[in-house]
mmCIF file of C-alpha atoms in Angstrom:
data_model
loop_
_atom_site.group_PDB
_atom_site.id
_atom_site.type_symbol
_atom_site.label_atom_id
_atom_site.label_comp_id
_atom_site.label_asym_id
_atom_site.label_seq_id
_atom_site.Cartn_x
_atom_site.Cartn_y
_atom_site.Cartn_z
ATOM 1 C CA UNK A 9 -11.075 -13.463 2.202
ATOM 2 C CA UNK A 10 -8.984 -12.966 -0.896
ATOM 3 C CA UNK A 11 -5.587 -14.563 -1.020
ATOM 4 C CA UNK A 12 -2.814 -12.962 -3.097
ATOM 5 C CA UNK A 13 0.353 -14.884 -3.920
ATOM 6 C CA UNK A 14 3.338 -13.357 -5.649
ATOM 7 C CA UNK A 15 6.210 -15.266 -7.240
ATOM 8 C CA UNK A 16 9.126 -15.499 -7.130
ATOM 9 C CA UNK A 17 9.793 -14.262 -3.592
ATOM 10 C CA UNK A 18 13.283 -13.139 -4.489
ATOM 11 C CA UNK A 19 15.004 -12.381 -7.904
ATOM 12 C CA UNK A 20 18.619 -11.265 -8.573
ATOM 13 C CA UNK A 21 19.348 -9.865 -12.057
ATOM 14 C CA UNK A 22 22.271 -8.417 -13.830
ATOM 15 C CA UNK A 23 21.732 -4.957 -15.157
ATOM 16 C CA UNK A 24 20.126 -5.074 -18.573
ATOM 17 C CA UNK A 25 18.304 -8.241 -17.988
ATOM 18 C CA UNK A 26 14.529 -8.723 -18.350
ATOM 19 C CA UNK A 27 12.226 -10.189 -15.742
ATOM 20 C CA UNK A 28 8.523 -11.179 -15.165
ATOM 21 C CA UNK A 29 6.886 -11.016 -11.833
ATOM 22 C CA UNK A 30 3.540 -12.855 -11.206
ATOM 23 C CA UNK A 31 0.554 -12.219 -8.962
ATOM 24 C CA UNK A 32 -2.166 -14.730 -8.440
ATOM 25 C CA UNK A 33 -5.432 -13.890 -6.609
ATOM 26 C CA UNK A 34 -8.276 -16.052 -5.429
ATOM 27 C CA UNK A 35 -11.471 -14.058 -6.251
ATOM 28 C CA UNK A 36 -12.768 -11.425 -8.622
ATOM 29 C CA UNK A 37 -11.558 -7.853 -7.857
ATOM 30 C CA UNK A 38 -12.397 -4.249 -8.790
ATOM 31 C CA UNK A 39 -8.768 -2.973 -8.205
ATOM 32 C CA UNK A 40 -5.384 -4.332 -8.770
ATOM 33 C CA UNK A 41 -2.350 -2.262 -8.283
ATOM 34 C CA UNK A 42 1.393 -2.840 -8.630
ATOM 35 C CA UNK A 43 3.776 -0.918 -6.355
ATOM 36 C CA UNK A 44 7.481 -0.635 -6.044
ATOM 37 C CA UNK A 45 8.779 -0.003 -2.485
ATOM 38 C CA UNK A 46 12.199 1.532 -2.836
ATOM 39 C CA UNK A 47 15.059 0.938 -0.326
ATOM 40 C CA UNK A 48 13.887 4.110 1.554
ATOM 41 C CA UNK A 49 10.537 2.589 2.242
ATOM 42 C CA UNK A 50 8.506 4.772 -0.137
ATOM 43 C CA UNK A 51 5.596 3.097 -1.956
ATOM 44 C CA UNK A 52 5.509 4.133 -5.613
ATOM 45 C CA UNK A 53 2.380 3.454 -7.695
ATOM 46 C CA UNK A 54 3.418 1.588 -10.789
ATOM 47 C CA UNK A 55 0.148 0.472 -12.322
ATOM 48 C CA UNK A 56 -3.592 0.533 -11.647
ATOM 49 C CA UNK A 57 -4.709 -2.430 -13.750
ATOM 50 C CA UNK A 58 -7.779 -4.384 -12.754
ATOM 51 C CA UNK A 59 -7.754 -5.707 -16.303
ATOM 52 C CA UNK A 60 -5.933 -5.400 -19.643
ATOM 53 C CA UNK A 61 -2.464 -4.302 -20.472
ATOM 54 C CA UNK A 62 -0.528 -1.049 -19.744
ATOM 55 C CA UNK A 63 2.935 0.135 -20.379
ATOM 56 C CA UNK A 64 5.079 2.846 -18.839
ATOM 57 C CA UNK A 65 8.538 3.105 -20.248
ATOM 58 C CA UNK A 66 10.455 -0.061 -19.461
ATOM 59 C CA UNK A 67 7.709 -1.420 -17.343
ATOM 60 C CA UNK A 68 4.360 -3.058 -18.448
ATOM 61 C CA UNK A 69 1.731 -5.048 -16.830
ATOM 62 C CA UNK A 70 -1.089 -7.401 -17.889
ATOM 63 C CA UNK A 71 -4.049 -8.548 -15.823
ATOM 64 C CA UNK A 72 -6.137 -11.466 -17.011
ATOM 65 C CA UNK A 73 -9.058 -10.990 -14.663
ATOM 66 C CA UNK A 74 -11.056 -14.087 -15.761
ATOM 67 C CA UNK A 75 -7.978 -16.291 -14.816
ATOM 68 C CA UNK A 76 -7.142 -14.254 -11.732
ATOM 69 C CA UNK A 77 -3.529 -13.394 -12.345
ATOM 70 C CA UNK A 78 -1.437 -10.426 -13.308
ATOM 71 C CA UNK A 79 2.130 -10.043 -14.590
ATOM 72 C CA UNK A 80 4.605 -7.263 -14.259
ATOM 73 C CA UNK A 81 7.325 -7.112 -16.890
ATOM 74 C CA UNK A 82 10.643 -5.164 -16.318
ATOM 75 C CA UNK A 83 12.759 -4.839 -19.344
ATOM 76 C CA UNK A 84 16.415 -3.648 -19.455
ATOM 77 C CA UNK A 85 16.653 -3.651 -15.719
ATOM 78 C CA UNK A 86 18.584 -0.863 -13.947
ATOM 79 C CA UNK A 87 20.126 -0.768 -10.443
ATOM 80 C CA UNK A 88 17.428 1.771 -9.516
ATOM 81 C CA UNK A 89 14.811 -0.974 -10.087
ATOM 82 C CA UNK A 90 15.998 -2.711 -6.933
ATOM 83 C CA UNK A 91 13.533 -2.904 -4.041
ATOM 84 C CA UNK A 92 10.296 -4.839 -3.310
ATOM 85 C CA UNK A 93 7.475 -5.147 -5.762
ATOM 86 C CA UNK A 94 4.015 -5.606 -4.306
ATOM 87 C CA UNK A 95 0.765 -6.685 -5.916
ATOM 88 C CA UNK A 96 -2.371 -5.554 -4.079
ATOM 89 C CA UNK A 97 -6.071 -6.233 -4.926
ATOM 90 C CA UNK A 98 -9.356 -4.956 -3.574
ATOM 91 C CA UNK A 99 -13.138 -5.533 -3.794
ATOM 92 C CA UNK A 100 -14.624 -2.110 -3.606
ATOM 93 C CA UNK A 101 -17.535 -3.170 -1.424
ATOM 94 C CA UNK A 102 -15.377 -5.035 1.055
ATOM 95 C CA UNK A 103 -14.207 -2.687 3.847
ATOM 96 C CA UNK A 104 -14.157 0.322 1.597
ATOM 97 C CA UNK A 105 -12.127 -1.255 -0.972
ATOM 98 C CA UNK A 106 -9.173 -2.181 1.292
ATOM 99 C CA UNK A 107 -6.105 -3.305 -0.505
ATOM 100 C CA UNK A 108 -4.972 -6.842 0.247
ATOM 101 C CA UNK A 109 -1.194 -7.099 -0.386
ATOM 102 C CA UNK A 110 0.804 -10.056 -1.477
ATOM 103 C CA UNK A 111 4.101 -10.814 0.269
ATOM 104 C CA UNK A 112 6.123 -9.046 -2.379
ATOM 105 C CA UNK A 113 9.045 -9.979 -4.720
ATOM 106 C CA UNK A 114 12.333 -8.625 -3.621
ATOM 107 C CA UNK A 115 14.448 -7.610 -6.680
ATOM 108 C CA UNK A 116 18.035 -6.983 -6.667
ATOM 109 C CA UNK A 117 19.691 -5.612 -9.779
ATOM 110 C CA UNK A 118 23.534 -5.869 -9.824
ATOM 111 C CA UNK A 119 25.686 -3.564 -11.953
ATOM 112 C CA UNK B 5 -0.999 18.834 -5.734
ATOM 113 C CA UNK B 6 0.957 17.552 -2.804
ATOM 114 C CA UNK B 7 -1.040 14.321 -2.867
ATOM 115 C CA UNK B 8 -1.030 12.516 0.551
ATOM 116 C CA UNK B 9 1.117 14.010 3.176
ATOM 117 C CA UNK B 10 1.997 12.476 6.589
ATOM 118 C CA UNK B 11 3.695 13.833 9.692
ATOM 119 C CA UNK B 12 5.921 12.951 11.439
ATOM 120 C CA UNK B 13 8.347 11.049 9.291
ATOM 121 C CA UNK B 14 9.939 9.337 12.251
ATOM 122 C CA UNK B 15 9.002 9.021 15.959
ATOM 123 C CA UNK B 16 10.241 7.120 19.055
ATOM 124 C CA UNK B 17 7.686 6.572 21.810
ATOM 125 C CA UNK B 18 8.149 5.003 25.234
ATOM 126 C CA UNK B 19 5.688 2.274 26.345
ATOM 127 C CA UNK B 20 2.441 3.734 27.492
ATOM 128 C CA UNK B 21 2.846 7.141 25.770
ATOM 129 C CA UNK B 22 0.240 8.394 23.259
ATOM 130 C CA UNK B 23 0.554 10.220 19.921
ATOM 131 C CA UNK B 24 -1.345 11.219 16.839
ATOM 132 C CA UNK B 25 -0.151 10.524 13.267
ATOM 133 C CA UNK B 26 -1.336 13.108 10.899
ATOM 134 C CA UNK B 27 -2.610 12.539 7.313
ATOM 135 C CA UNK B 28 -3.861 15.105 4.798
ATOM 136 C CA UNK B 29 -4.876 14.734 1.161
ATOM 137 C CA UNK B 30 -5.503 17.585 -1.370
ATOM 138 C CA UNK B 31 -7.144 15.467 -4.117
ATOM 139 C CA UNK B 32 -10.657 15.776 -2.697
ATOM 140 C CA UNK B 33 -10.833 11.973 -2.327
ATOM 141 C CA UNK B 34 -13.708 10.613 -0.293
ATOM 142 C CA UNK B 35 -12.052 7.377 0.853
ATOM 143 C CA UNK B 36 -9.094 7.370 3.211
ATOM 144 C CA UNK B 37 -7.136 4.513 4.824
ATOM 145 C CA UNK B 38 -4.524 3.725 7.412
ATOM 146 C CA UNK B 39 -2.238 0.728 6.937
ATOM 147 C CA UNK B 40 0.632 -0.635 8.915
ATOM 148 C CA UNK B 41 3.566 -2.498 7.464
ATOM 149 C CA UNK B 42 5.572 -4.806 9.718
ATOM 150 C CA UNK B 43 9.204 -5.808 8.636
ATOM 151 C CA UNK B 44 9.221 -8.106 5.561
ATOM 152 C CA UNK B 45 5.500 -7.996 5.144
ATOM 153 C CA UNK B 46 2.819 -6.407 3.012
ATOM 154 C CA UNK B 47 0.517 -3.801 4.434
ATOM 155 C CA UNK B 48 -2.504 -4.421 6.622
ATOM 156 C CA UNK B 49 -5.543 -2.161 7.039
ATOM 157 C CA UNK B 50 -6.117 -0.554 10.501
ATOM 158 C CA UNK B 51 -9.002 1.793 9.837
ATOM 159 C CA UNK B 52 -10.707 3.405 6.962
ATOM 160 C CA UNK B 53 -13.155 6.224 6.243
ATOM 161 C CA UNK B 54 -15.687 6.524 3.330
ATOM 162 C CA UNK B 55 -16.296 10.272 3.990
ATOM 163 C CA UNK B 56 -16.299 12.923 6.628
ATOM 164 C CA UNK B 57 -17.839 11.648 9.861
ATOM 165 C CA UNK B 58 -17.774 7.992 8.779
ATOM 166 C CA UNK B 59 -15.017 5.646 9.913
ATOM 167 C CA UNK B 60 -14.800 1.797 10.338
ATOM 168 C CA UNK B 61 -12.369 -0.861 11.462
ATOM 169 C CA UNK B 62 -10.065 -2.804 9.315
ATOM 170 C CA UNK B 63 -8.145 -5.983 10.050
ATOM 171 C CA UNK B 64 -5.883 -4.699 12.870
ATOM 172 C CA UNK B 65 -7.662 -1.855 14.709
ATOM 173 C CA UNK B 66 -6.830 -2.741 18.399
ATOM 174 C CA UNK B 67 -4.826 -0.051 20.088
ATOM 175 C CA UNK B 68 -5.829 2.710 17.653
ATOM 176 C CA UNK B 69 -8.484 5.305 17.091
ATOM 177 C CA UNK B 70 -9.456 7.494 14.164
ATOM 178 C CA UNK B 71 -11.636 10.499 13.404
ATOM 179 C CA UNK B 72 -12.591 12.167 10.165
ATOM 180 C CA UNK B 73 -14.003 15.699 10.600
ATOM 181 C CA UNK B 74 -13.059 17.006 7.151
ATOM 182 C CA UNK B 75 -12.569 15.489 3.688
ATOM 183 C CA UNK B 76 -8.896 16.328 3.799
ATOM 184 C CA UNK B 77 -7.679 15.109 7.159
ATOM 185 C CA UNK B 78 -7.697 11.570 8.709
ATOM 186 C CA UNK B 79 -5.570 11.393 11.924
ATOM 187 C CA UNK B 80 -4.663 8.103 13.605
ATOM 188 C CA UNK B 81 -4.389 8.130 17.373
ATOM 189 C CA UNK B 82 -2.234 5.617 19.327
ATOM 190 C CA UNK B 83 -3.306 5.289 22.941
ATOM 191 C CA UNK B 84 -0.988 3.465 25.395
ATOM 192 C CA UNK B 85 1.782 2.603 22.945
ATOM 193 C CA UNK B 86 3.043 -0.947 22.984
ATOM 194 C CA UNK B 87 6.173 -2.538 21.367
ATOM 195 C CA UNK B 88 3.929 -4.496 19.084
ATOM 196 C CA UNK B 89 2.879 -1.105 17.510
ATOM 197 C CA UNK B 90 6.438 -0.678 16.210
ATOM 198 C CA UNK B 91 5.881 -0.517 12.495
ATOM 199 C CA UNK B 92 5.688 1.746 9.521
ATOM 200 C CA UNK B 93 2.367 3.490 9.034
ATOM 201 C CA UNK B 94 0.955 4.549 5.657
ATOM 202 C CA UNK B 95 -1.989 6.697 4.882
ATOM 203 C CA UNK B 96 -3.810 6.416 1.599
ATOM 204 C CA UNK B 97 -6.716 7.887 -0.280
ATOM 205 C CA UNK B 98 -8.877 7.038 -3.198
ATOM 206 C CA UNK B 99 -11.737 8.388 -5.116
ATOM 207 C CA UNK B 100 -14.783 6.188 -6.063
ATOM 208 C CA UNK B 101 -15.973 8.559 -8.841
ATOM 209 C CA UNK B 102 -15.065 7.970 -12.526
ATOM 210 C CA UNK B 103 -14.753 4.221 -12.198
ATOM 211 C CA UNK B 104 -11.178 4.218 -10.893
ATOM 212 C CA UNK B 105 -10.429 2.956 -7.453
ATOM 213 C CA UNK B 106 -6.761 3.667 -7.447
ATOM 214 C CA UNK B 107 -5.278 4.264 -4.008
ATOM 215 C CA UNK B 108 -2.524 6.832 -3.507
ATOM 216 C CA UNK B 109 -0.109 6.481 -0.589
ATOM 217 C CA UNK B 110 1.720 8.947 1.648
ATOM 218 C CA UNK B 111 5.470 8.710 2.454
ATOM 219 C CA UNK B 112 4.869 6.811 5.646
ATOM 220 C CA UNK B 113 5.649 7.335 9.345
ATOM 221 C CA UNK B 114 8.259 5.056 11.006
ATOM 222 C CA UNK B 115 7.364 4.487 14.621
ATOM 223 C CA UNK B 116 9.432 2.728 17.275
ATOM 224 C CA UNK B 117 8.061 1.859 20.652
ATOM 225 C CA UNK B 118 10.577 1.061 23.307
#
């Protein structure tokens, strides 16, 4: 099956700093999503980005499908950005397009 | 749109009890999923459905059952609860029309089996 690896596993930032999170995957995919799981456990959709680049405020993401990786950029980080960031990928014809999750990057932003 | 809703938010079960986790979506999505998340881990697929009347197993189906009688609802049944089923359960849905396969998640149900 597809393997998904995220790096780094943990990240501590001062408020206002920038960061880049990486997601590597082992096979071609139809779906790639980035999620933020906040301290209350809620999963928040950040990006649906099987290829290309998208931006939403201080966050942006780039997926290079041919090289099987995706990057999530967080600029001018805020304490509310703390939590776990998951990358998940799917092949639509494999078990209904089930998402395969990486282990996550735990981000802590200090004031 | 309420999106994907789940009830209950929290539940404590004794070993051997049964319960049903409810999931409803109002986006007219054909695909629905149940995942579980164990502490410090990503999510794993329990069951999924590609439409009303059609369900299939995911990676970790043992101890669970599902049914899908309508497009909107996809309940997950736990029979004979065991401590290993202590987890957070997420329901999700997606559409396969329009070329986007984005999945949308509910708020989760935190289940403890003691």
